[in-house]
Short mmCIF file of C-alpha atoms and ligand atoms in Angstrom, two decimals:
data_model
loop_
_atom_site.label_atom_id
_atom_site.label_comp_id
_atom_site.label_asym_id
_atom_site.label_seq_id
_atom_site.Cartn_x
_atom_site.Cartn_y
_atom_site.Cartn_z
CA UNK A 4 -23.15 41.86 -13.37
CA UNK A 5 -19.34 41.67 -12.45
CA UNK A 6 -17.76 43.31 -15.17
CA UNK A 7 -16.02 40.58 -17.75
CA UNK A 8 -18.43 37.68 -16.59
CA UNK A 9 -20.71 36.69 -18.76
CA UNK A 10 -22.59 33.69 -16.66
CA UNK A 11 -24.63 32.91 -19.97
CA UNK A 12 -21.60 31.85 -21.84
CA UNK A 13 -20.08 29.94 -18.95
CA UNK A 14 -23.42 28.08 -18.67
CA UNK A 15 -23.13 27.45 -22.12
CA UNK A 16 -19.84 25.22 -20.91
CA UNK A 17 -21.76 23.31 -18.77
CA UNK A 18 -23.86 20.33 -20.68
CA UNK A 19 -26.18 19.15 -17.70
CA UNK A 20 -27.45 23.63 -16.88
CA UNK A 21 -29.51 22.83 -20.62
CA UNK A 22 -31.61 19.45 -19.22
CA UNK A 23 -34.92 19.35 -17.36
CA UNK A 24 -35.75 17.19 -14.75
CA UNK A 25 -38.30 14.71 -14.85
CA UNK A 26 -40.97 16.83 -14.44
CA UNK A 27 -40.52 18.97 -17.45
CA UNK A 28 -38.65 21.72 -14.95
CA UNK A 29 -35.08 22.95 -16.14
CA UNK A 30 -32.97 21.94 -13.44
CA UNK A 31 -31.69 24.23 -10.94
CA UNK A 32 -28.39 23.08 -9.40
CA UNK A 33 -27.72 24.87 -6.43
CA UNK A 34 -25.28 21.94 -4.39
CA UNK A 35 -21.75 22.57 -5.85
CA UNK A 36 -20.98 22.78 -2.25
CA UNK A 37 -21.42 19.12 -2.95
CA UNK A 38 -19.57 18.27 -5.97
CA UNK A 39 -19.85 20.64 -9.38
CA UNK A 40 -20.33 20.86 -12.11
CA UNK A 41 -18.53 19.72 -14.95
CA UNK A 42 -17.97 21.88 -18.06
CA UNK A 43 -17.12 20.70 -21.88
CA UNK A 44 -12.97 21.62 -21.95
CA UNK A 45 -13.01 19.02 -18.72
CA UNK A 46 -14.91 16.47 -20.34
CA UNK A 47 -13.49 16.78 -23.10
CA UNK A 48 -9.82 16.32 -21.78
CA UNK A 49 -10.79 13.42 -20.26
CA UNK A 50 -12.40 11.87 -23.62
CA UNK A 51 -8.93 13.16 -25.32
CA UNK A 52 -6.40 11.14 -23.19
CA UNK A 53 -8.19 7.66 -23.38
CA UNK A 54 -8.85 8.86 -27.09
CA UNK A 55 -5.03 9.68 -27.95
CA UNK A 56 -2.77 8.80 -25.35
CA UNK A 57 -3.54 6.38 -22.98
CA UNK A 58 -0.78 5.02 -21.36
CA UNK A 59 0.55 4.48 -17.91
CA UNK A 60 2.97 6.74 -16.36
CA UNK A 61 6.53 6.77 -15.24
CA UNK A 62 6.61 3.61 -17.29
CA UNK A 63 7.19 3.20 -21.25
CA UNK A 64 9.59 5.45 -23.16
CA UNK A 65 7.15 5.18 -26.10
CA UNK A 66 5.60 8.20 -27.20
CA UNK A 67 1.84 7.69 -25.59
CA UNK A 68 3.40 7.36 -22.42
CA UNK A 69 5.67 10.30 -22.16
CA UNK A 70 2.29 11.73 -23.12
CA UNK A 71 0.19 11.15 -20.59
CA UNK A 72 2.89 11.32 -17.53
CA UNK A 73 3.85 15.29 -19.41
CA UNK A 74 0.16 15.70 -19.10
CA UNK A 75 -0.54 13.77 -15.01
CA UNK A 76 2.57 15.90 -14.06
CA UNK A 77 1.52 19.12 -16.21
CA UNK A 78 -1.51 18.94 -14.29
CA UNK A 79 0.13 19.23 -10.60
CA UNK A 80 2.48 22.74 -12.27
CA UNK A 81 -0.97 23.86 -12.81
CA UNK A 82 -2.07 23.08 -9.65
CA UNK A 83 0.67 24.25 -7.48
CA UNK A 84 0.31 27.16 -9.87
CA UNK A 85 -3.49 28.27 -8.76
CA UNK A 86 -2.54 27.86 -4.94
CA UNK A 87 1.27 29.62 -5.24
CA UNK A 88 2.40 26.00 -3.59
CA UNK A 89 5.60 25.93 -5.20
CA UNK A 90 5.81 22.72 -8.11
CA UNK A 91 4.60 19.05 -8.82
CA UNK A 92 6.63 18.21 -5.98
CA UNK A 93 4.81 19.81 -3.06
CA UNK A 94 1.38 18.33 -5.00
CA UNK A 95 0.13 14.57 -3.93
CA UNK A 96 -2.94 13.03 -5.40
CA UNK A 97 -5.26 10.82 -3.39
CA UNK A 98 -8.90 10.32 -3.80
CA UNK A 99 -10.64 13.62 -1.99
CA UNK A 100 -9.68 15.77 0.83
CA UNK A 101 -10.82 12.83 2.92
CA UNK A 102 -8.42 10.95 1.64
CA UNK A 103 -5.55 13.49 1.58
CA UNK A 104 -6.59 14.26 5.84
CA UNK A 105 -6.40 10.95 6.43
CA UNK A 106 -2.78 10.61 4.46
CA UNK A 107 -1.47 13.25 7.15
CA UNK A 108 -3.46 11.59 9.85
CA UNK A 109 -2.04 8.35 8.87
CA UNK A 110 1.99 9.23 8.03
CA UNK A 111 2.83 12.17 9.40
CA UNK A 112 0.68 12.08 12.49
CA UNK A 113 1.76 8.93 12.87
CA UNK A 114 4.57 8.75 13.32
CA UNK A 115 5.08 12.68 15.25
CA UNK A 116 2.37 11.52 17.82
CA UNK A 117 2.24 10.39 20.86
CA UNK A 118 0.75 9.72 24.06
CA UNK A 119 -1.03 12.48 25.83
CA UNK A 120 -0.31 14.76 22.61
CA UNK A 121 -3.25 16.87 21.56
CA UNK A 122 -4.82 17.44 17.88
CA UNK A 123 -6.57 20.64 17.86
CA UNK A 124 -9.77 21.73 15.09
CA UNK A 125 -12.70 23.60 15.59
CA UNK A 126 -16.51 22.43 16.23
CA UNK A 127 -17.20 23.41 12.55
CA UNK A 128 -15.84 20.77 10.60
CA UNK A 129 -16.77 18.40 8.13
CA UNK A 130 -15.93 14.46 9.54
CA UNK A 131 -13.44 14.15 7.56
CA UNK A 132 -11.34 16.79 9.24
CA UNK A 133 -12.97 14.99 12.79
CA UNK A 134 -13.00 11.22 12.52
CA UNK A 135 -9.10 10.67 11.38
CA UNK A 136 -7.94 12.31 14.74
CA UNK A 137 -10.32 11.07 16.35
CA UNK A 138 -9.02 7.40 14.98
CA UNK A 139 -5.49 8.66 15.61
CA UNK A 140 -6.28 9.27 19.17
CA UNK A 141 -7.50 6.69 20.59
CA UNK A 142 -4.79 4.76 19.26
CA UNK A 143 -2.26 6.58 20.65
CA UNK A 144 -3.83 7.24 23.76
CA UNK A 145 -3.79 11.32 22.55
CA UNK A 146 -6.33 13.75 22.52
CA UNK A 147 -8.54 15.93 20.37
CA UNK A 148 -9.79 19.29 21.60
CA UNK A 149 -12.43 21.90 19.85
CA UNK A 150 -12.23 25.53 19.45
CA UNK A 151 -15.95 26.16 19.80
CA UNK A 152 -18.12 29.33 17.95
CA UNK A 153 -19.10 32.21 18.74
CA UNK A 154 -23.13 33.21 18.58
CA UNK A 155 -24.65 33.78 16.76
CA UNK A 156 -22.91 34.16 14.06
CA UNK A 157 -21.15 30.90 14.43
CA UNK A 158 -17.24 31.46 13.96
CA UNK A 159 -14.48 30.45 15.51
CA UNK A 160 -13.86 32.02 18.42
CA UNK A 161 -10.42 33.29 18.46
CA UNK A 162 -10.11 33.92 22.52
CA UNK A 163 -11.31 30.01 22.62
CA UNK A 164 -8.94 28.81 20.13
CA UNK A 165 -6.09 31.17 21.76
CA UNK A 166 -6.56 29.00 25.00
CA UNK A 167 -6.71 26.04 23.30
CA UNK A 168 -3.28 26.86 21.80
CA UNK A 169 -1.57 27.36 25.02
CA UNK A 170 -2.19 23.15 25.93
CA UNK A 171 0.18 22.58 23.73
CA UNK A 172 -1.15 20.87 20.52
CA UNK A 173 1.15 19.03 19.06
CA UNK A 174 -0.98 19.39 15.31
CA UNK A 175 -3.81 21.64 14.75
CA UNK A 176 -6.22 21.33 11.83
CA UNK A 177 -9.09 23.65 10.93
CA UNK A 178 -11.42 23.89 7.42
CA UNK A 179 -10.66 26.73 5.88
CA UNK A 180 -14.74 27.06 4.62
CA UNK A 181 -17.20 25.92 6.36
CA UNK A 182 -19.24 23.48 4.66
CA UNK A 183 -22.35 24.66 6.99
CA UNK A 184 -22.27 27.85 7.28
CA UNK A 185 -19.97 29.16 4.09
CA UNK A 186 -17.44 30.82 7.09
CA UNK A 187 -14.17 32.16 5.74
CA UNK A 188 -11.97 31.72 8.75
CA UNK A 189 -8.86 34.06 8.85
CA UNK A 190 -6.63 30.75 7.79
CA UNK A 191 -3.75 33.08 8.04
CA UNK A 192 -3.33 34.39 11.16
CA UNK A 193 -5.19 30.52 12.86
CA UNK A 194 -1.70 29.27 11.30
CA UNK A 195 0.56 32.02 12.51
CA UNK A 196 -1.14 31.68 15.97
CA UNK A 197 -0.81 27.47 15.49
CA UNK A 198 2.84 28.35 14.23
CA UNK A 199 3.98 30.34 17.57
CA UNK A 200 2.92 27.84 19.54
CA UNK A 201 5.12 25.39 17.58
CA UNK A 202 2.37 23.37 15.70
CA UNK A 203 1.97 21.78 12.28
CA UNK A 204 -1.09 23.52 10.99
CA UNK A 205 -3.46 21.21 8.51
CA UNK A 206 -6.16 22.87 6.38
CA UNK A 207 -9.17 21.44 5.38
CA UNK A 208 -9.39 23.75 1.65
CA UNK A 209 -12.43 21.28 0.47
CA UNK A 210 -14.74 24.90 0.23
CA UNK A 211 -11.93 27.07 -0.30
CA UNK A 212 -9.87 26.36 -3.66
CA UNK A 213 -12.95 26.13 -6.03
CA UNK A 214 -13.88 29.50 -4.99
CA UNK A 215 -11.08 31.86 -4.04
CA UNK A 216 -7.77 32.97 -4.21
CA UNK A 217 -5.80 30.33 -1.43
CA UNK A 218 -2.13 31.28 -1.69
CA UNK A 219 -0.04 28.78 0.19
CA UNK A 220 3.06 31.04 1.19
CA UNK A 221 0.57 33.16 1.83
CA UNK A 222 -1.47 31.26 4.11
CA UNK A 223 1.97 29.15 5.13
CA UNK A 224 0.08 26.07 6.51
CA UNK A 225 2.43 22.83 6.23
CA UNK A 226 -0.52 21.18 4.94
CA UNK A 227 -3.48 21.63 2.69
CA UNK A 228 -6.45 19.53 1.43
CA UNK A 229 -9.04 19.54 -0.99
CA UNK A 230 -10.83 17.89 -3.86
CA UNK A 231 -11.04 18.34 -7.47
CA UNK A 232 -14.58 16.89 -7.99
CA UNK A 233 -15.55 20.25 -5.79
CA UNK A 234 -13.57 22.46 -8.61
CA UNK A 235 -15.17 21.30 -12.18
CA UNK A 236 -12.54 18.83 -11.50
CA UNK A 237 -13.27 14.89 -12.15
CA UNK A 238 -14.50 12.79 -9.11
CA UNK A 239 -11.96 10.53 -7.29
CA UNK A 240 -8.79 12.79 -7.49
CA UNK A 241 -7.64 15.38 -4.39
CA UNK A 242 -4.81 17.22 -3.68
CA UNK A 243 -2.51 17.20 -0.38
CA UNK A 244 -0.09 20.19 -0.55
CA UNK A 245 2.25 19.38 2.07
CA UNK A 246 5.75 21.89 2.23
CA UNK A 247 8.31 19.73 1.48
CA UNK A 248 10.81 19.66 4.59
CA UNK A 249 8.07 17.59 6.10
CA UNK A 250 6.98 15.57 3.05
CA UNK A 251 10.86 14.85 3.30
CA UNK A 252 10.88 13.82 6.90
CA UNK A 253 7.58 11.89 6.39
CA UNK A 254 7.91 7.69 5.52
CA UNK A 255 4.67 6.75 2.87
CA UNK A 256 1.94 4.64 4.61
CA UNK A 257 1.16 2.58 1.07
CA UNK A 258 4.06 0.48 -0.46
CA UNK A 259 4.14 -0.59 -3.64
CA UNK A 260 5.33 0.56 -7.33
CA UNK A 261 6.15 3.94 -8.40
CA UNK A 262 7.03 5.05 -4.69
CA UNK A 263 10.76 3.27 -4.50
CA UNK A 264 13.52 4.27 -6.13
CA UNK A 265 15.48 0.82 -5.52
CA UNK A 266 13.85 -2.49 -3.84
CA UNK A 267 15.84 -4.98 -2.81
CA UNK A 268 15.07 -8.81 -1.26
CA UNK A 269 16.12 -7.11 2.61
CA UNK A 270 15.13 -2.91 1.82
CA UNK A 271 14.25 -0.17 -0.05
CA UNK A 272 14.75 2.83 -0.54
CA UNK A 273 11.70 5.80 -1.27
CA UNK A 274 11.08 7.73 -4.74
CA UNK A 275 11.41 11.34 -4.77
CA UNK A 276 8.75 13.62 -3.79
CA UNK A 277 5.97 13.68 -4.50
CA UNK A 278 5.87 10.08 -6.46
CA UNK A 279 6.76 8.63 -2.89
CA UNK A 280 3.18 8.93 -1.38
CA UNK A 281 1.46 7.75 -4.78
CA UNK A 282 1.87 3.84 -5.03
CA UNK A 283 1.19 2.04 -7.66
CA UNK A 284 -0.96 2.97 -10.99
CA UNK A 285 -2.58 6.40 -10.35
CA UNK A 286 -5.89 8.37 -11.48
CA UNK A 287 -4.13 9.50 -14.73
CA UNK A 288 -7.81 10.15 -16.17
CA UNK A 289 -8.11 12.03 -12.70
CA UNK A 290 -5.14 14.64 -13.24
CA UNK A 291 -5.51 15.28 -16.43
CA UNK A 292 -8.95 16.67 -16.08
CA UNK A 293 -7.75 18.46 -12.64
CA UNK A 294 -5.70 20.51 -14.66
CA UNK A 295 -8.71 20.75 -17.79
CA UNK A 296 -10.64 22.41 -14.49
CA UNK A 297 -7.49 24.23 -13.37
CA UNK A 298 -6.86 25.34 -16.96
CA UNK A 299 -11.11 26.82 -17.14
CA UNK A 300 -11.14 28.53 -13.39
CA UNK A 301 -7.99 30.44 -14.37
CA UNK A 302 -9.74 31.50 -17.51
CA UNK A 303 -12.66 32.87 -15.87
CA UNK A 304 -10.26 34.28 -13.13
CA UNK A 305 -11.30 33.02 -9.82
CA UNK A 306 -11.52 36.67 -8.18
CA UNK A 307 -14.22 36.75 -10.37
CA UNK A 308 -15.62 33.90 -9.39
CA UNK A 309 -15.06 34.79 -5.40
CA UNK A 310 -16.82 38.07 -6.86
CA UNK A 311 -19.78 36.84 -8.99
CA UNK A 312 -20.91 34.42 -5.70
CA UNK A 313 -20.41 36.67 -3.06
CA UNK A 314 -23.45 38.71 -5.09
CA UNK A 315 -25.34 36.01 -5.50
CA UNK A 316 -25.09 35.41 -1.81
CA UNK A 317 -25.75 38.49 -0.92
CA UNK A 318 -29.03 38.34 -3.33
CA UNK A 319 -30.47 34.99 -1.82
CA UNK A 320 -29.42 36.25 1.85
CA UNK A 321 -31.58 40.10 1.21
CA UNK A 322 -34.85 37.48 0.06
CA UNK A 323 -34.41 34.90 2.26
CA UNK A 324 -33.41 36.65 5.26
CA UNK A 325 -36.55 38.72 4.78
CA UNK A 326 -38.57 35.24 4.83
CA UNK A 327 -41.12 34.74 7.50
CA UNK A 328 -40.14 31.28 9.67
CA UNK A 329 -36.86 31.10 7.75
CA UNK A 330 -34.37 30.54 9.68
CA UNK A 331 -30.53 30.96 8.75
CA UNK A 332 -27.22 29.70 10.29
CA UNK A 333 -23.88 31.51 9.95
CA UNK A 334 -23.48 35.80 8.82
CA UNK A 335 -26.17 37.87 8.41
CA UNK A 336 -26.65 40.02 5.42
CA UNK A 337 -25.51 42.97 7.29
CA UNK A 338 -22.20 41.74 8.15
CA UNK A 339 -21.08 39.92 5.38
CA UNK A 340 -18.29 41.36 3.28
CA UNK A 341 -15.68 39.59 0.79
CA UNK A 342 -14.08 38.06 3.23
CA UNK A 343 -15.83 36.44 6.15
CA UNK A 344 -19.01 34.77 3.68
CA UNK A 345 -18.56 32.00 0.76
CA UNK A 346 -21.69 30.97 -1.51
CA UNK A 347 -23.05 28.36 1.42
CA UNK A 348 -26.49 28.89 2.64
CA UNK A 349 -27.88 26.53 5.11
CA UNK A 350 -32.06 27.55 6.78
CA UNK A 351 -34.46 25.43 7.90
CA UNK A 352 -38.49 26.74 7.38
CA UNK A 353 -40.11 26.05 10.85
CA UNK A 354 -42.41 23.39 11.80
CA UNK A 355 -40.78 21.33 8.19
CA UNK A 356 -38.42 18.93 7.85
CA UNK A 357 -35.51 19.45 6.10
CA UNK A 358 -35.73 16.76 3.74
CA UNK A 359 -39.17 17.52 3.21
CA UNK A 360 -38.11 21.03 1.65
CA UNK A 361 -35.68 19.56 -0.18
CA UNK A 362 -37.74 17.46 -1.67
CA UNK A 363 -40.58 20.03 -2.46
CA UNK A 364 -37.09 22.01 -3.91
CA UNK A 365 -36.92 18.82 -6.30
CA UNK A 366 -40.45 19.26 -7.95
CA UNK A 367 -39.43 22.44 -8.95
CA UNK A 368 -36.27 21.38 -10.43
CA UNK A 369 -34.19 23.60 -7.90
CA UNK A 370 -31.21 20.60 -6.28
CA UNK A 371 -30.21 21.48 -3.03
CA UNK A 372 -29.47 18.86 -0.03
CA UNK A 373 -31.21 18.70 3.49
CA UNK A 374 -29.02 16.47 6.18
CA UNK A 375 -26.47 17.22 8.14
CA UNK A 376 -23.82 17.82 5.66
CA UNK A 377 -21.22 15.33 7.26
CA UNK A 378 -20.82 17.88 10.02
CA UNK A 379 -23.01 16.06 12.54
CA UNK A 380 -21.29 17.33 15.57
CA UNK A 381 -21.52 21.34 14.37
CA UNK A 382 -25.80 20.62 12.98
CA UNK A 383 -26.62 18.69 16.28
CA UNK A 384 -25.09 19.80 18.86
CA UNK A 385 -24.06 23.61 18.10
CA UNK A 386 -26.50 24.50 16.13
CA UNK A 387 -29.19 22.05 17.57
CA UNK A 388 -31.24 20.87 14.60
CA UNK A 389 -31.56 16.74 13.04
CA UNK A 390 -30.69 18.83 10.08
CA UNK A 391 -30.83 22.07 7.73
CA UNK A 392 -31.08 22.86 4.56
CA UNK A 393 -28.55 24.03 2.15
CA UNK A 394 -28.26 25.55 -1.40
CA UNK A 395 -24.38 26.31 -2.30
CA UNK A 396 -23.48 28.26 -5.46
CA UNK A 397 -20.98 28.33 -7.99
CA UNK A 398 -19.57 30.54 -11.28
CA UNK A 399 -22.64 29.10 -13.42
CA UNK A 400 -25.76 30.22 -10.84
CA UNK A 401 -27.67 33.08 -11.74
CA UNK A 402 -30.00 35.75 -9.70
CA UNK A 403 -33.02 33.37 -11.61
CA UNK A 404 -31.67 30.23 -9.75
CA UNK A 405 -32.06 32.43 -6.54
CA UNK A 406 -35.51 33.25 -7.63
CA UNK A 407 -36.74 29.82 -8.25
CA UNK A 408 -35.30 29.03 -4.83
CA UNK A 409 -37.45 31.41 -3.12
CA UNK A 410 -40.68 30.29 -5.16
CA UNK A 411 -39.75 26.61 -3.97
CA UNK A 412 -40.01 27.82 -0.45
CA UNK A 413 -43.21 29.38 -1.10
CA UNK A 414 -44.46 26.21 -2.05
CA UNK A 415 -43.50 24.61 1.15
CA UNK A 416 -45.29 26.64 3.01
CA UNK A 417 -48.33 26.49 1.00
CA UNK A 418 -48.16 22.48 1.15
CA UNK A 419 -46.57 21.78 4.28
CA UNK A 420 -46.24 24.77 6.93
CA UNK A 421 -48.38 24.00 10.51
CA UNK A 422 -48.82 26.50 12.88
N1 PLP B 512 -14.12 19.16 3.75
C1 PLP B 512 -14.71 19.73 3.58
C2 PLP B 512 -15.33 21.12 4.02
C3 PLP B 512 -16.52 19.54 3.22
O1 PLP B 512 -17.17 20.28 1.90
C4 PLP B 512 -15.85 17.71 2.13
C5 PLP B 512 -16.75 17.72 1.35
O2 PLP B 512 -18.43 18.49 1.35
C6 PLP B 512 -15.11 17.38 2.44
C7 PLP B 512 -13.94 17.99 3.10
C8 PLP B 512 -14.40 16.11 1.79
O3 PLP B 512 -14.61 16.18 0.67
P1 PLP B 512 -14.51 14.89 -0.03
O4 PLP B 512 -15.86 13.91 0.14
O5 PLP B 512 -14.19 15.19 -1.83
O6 PLP B 512 -13.56 14.07 0.43
#
């Protein structure tokens, strides 16, 4: 076990992990890549806000409004510190990773990309890092290109990436960690190469920030997007980090209250960063809850979380790779190391549809996800399957959770396997 990391103590902070499923099985939650569970510290913080200082931010000169404003802005300072991303001025709150990426597509990209320009992304992306660029390309008569993946481990083919960079993309957008394969991409090197070719870089960090040390100064991305709900925080709040000169040079896309400095009948001027991108009353409880989630992650220690998850991943791979008829996608155990694999394992059981796999897991109280995982091009066109089953780990998972998943595989085989 990771030194100074007491998983049983951590589990006690998560009320849902003490619950049982409808057929009386203890809940085994292996779907944190979809959304994470929430500790009492986050749930309690949201309740504290509503009970004690619920008031709109930036409006009142009275005590509880000043408090809610301080807590909301303070949460941005915490987020900025967690990712070494400057200050609250670099942190724009939106609904989720999807909205953060779309915000860049609708603002910076819309204002800077024109006909025949290229947006370069990769074949391992979530739909939220494909569809906005396809929409933009259609509107601007621009083009989306995709860096391919190398087989068999399905990591980004760096030769192909470099070759596509030679086409001179204006924007390069890639995920830091794949939500299907768990592959950790070398975001720093990819950003360095893209910058060398004069591109602006956006990184989808939805599966990275919750699980590993992510450092904006080190990676050097211009934009970086992630979601609160995947990192122990509430849903409905996400983060777009941006470098100040880019944010300063970009016009907002949603107009209204709070995003302006002054308004006259014939004109208006924008508010300072980050508020010019946050029109209207924001998700105040979400921001404050996210701040509490960052506190929790920092209390446990992100490096400890990462080491726990890699141990869990290796343990699971060592069992699953030996199972007859189980195919695993992504890096194999012998090549897994600290820097190339996150706690996400996708697999299929030969002859069984992954939806049936997930249903049988569910009958054992084991929650996994099956489908295309919002990465349909990767799953259907690269992996070549209609769907895959996926288990994903977080700081509260144990080896016993993995054992229950392994027992569920045995049950699937007993019940459904043909041939
Ligand atoms: N990008 C990746 C890699 C993801 O895993 C996800 C969600 O699963 C998203 C983007 C979208 O996140 P959200 O649904 O919070 O916008």
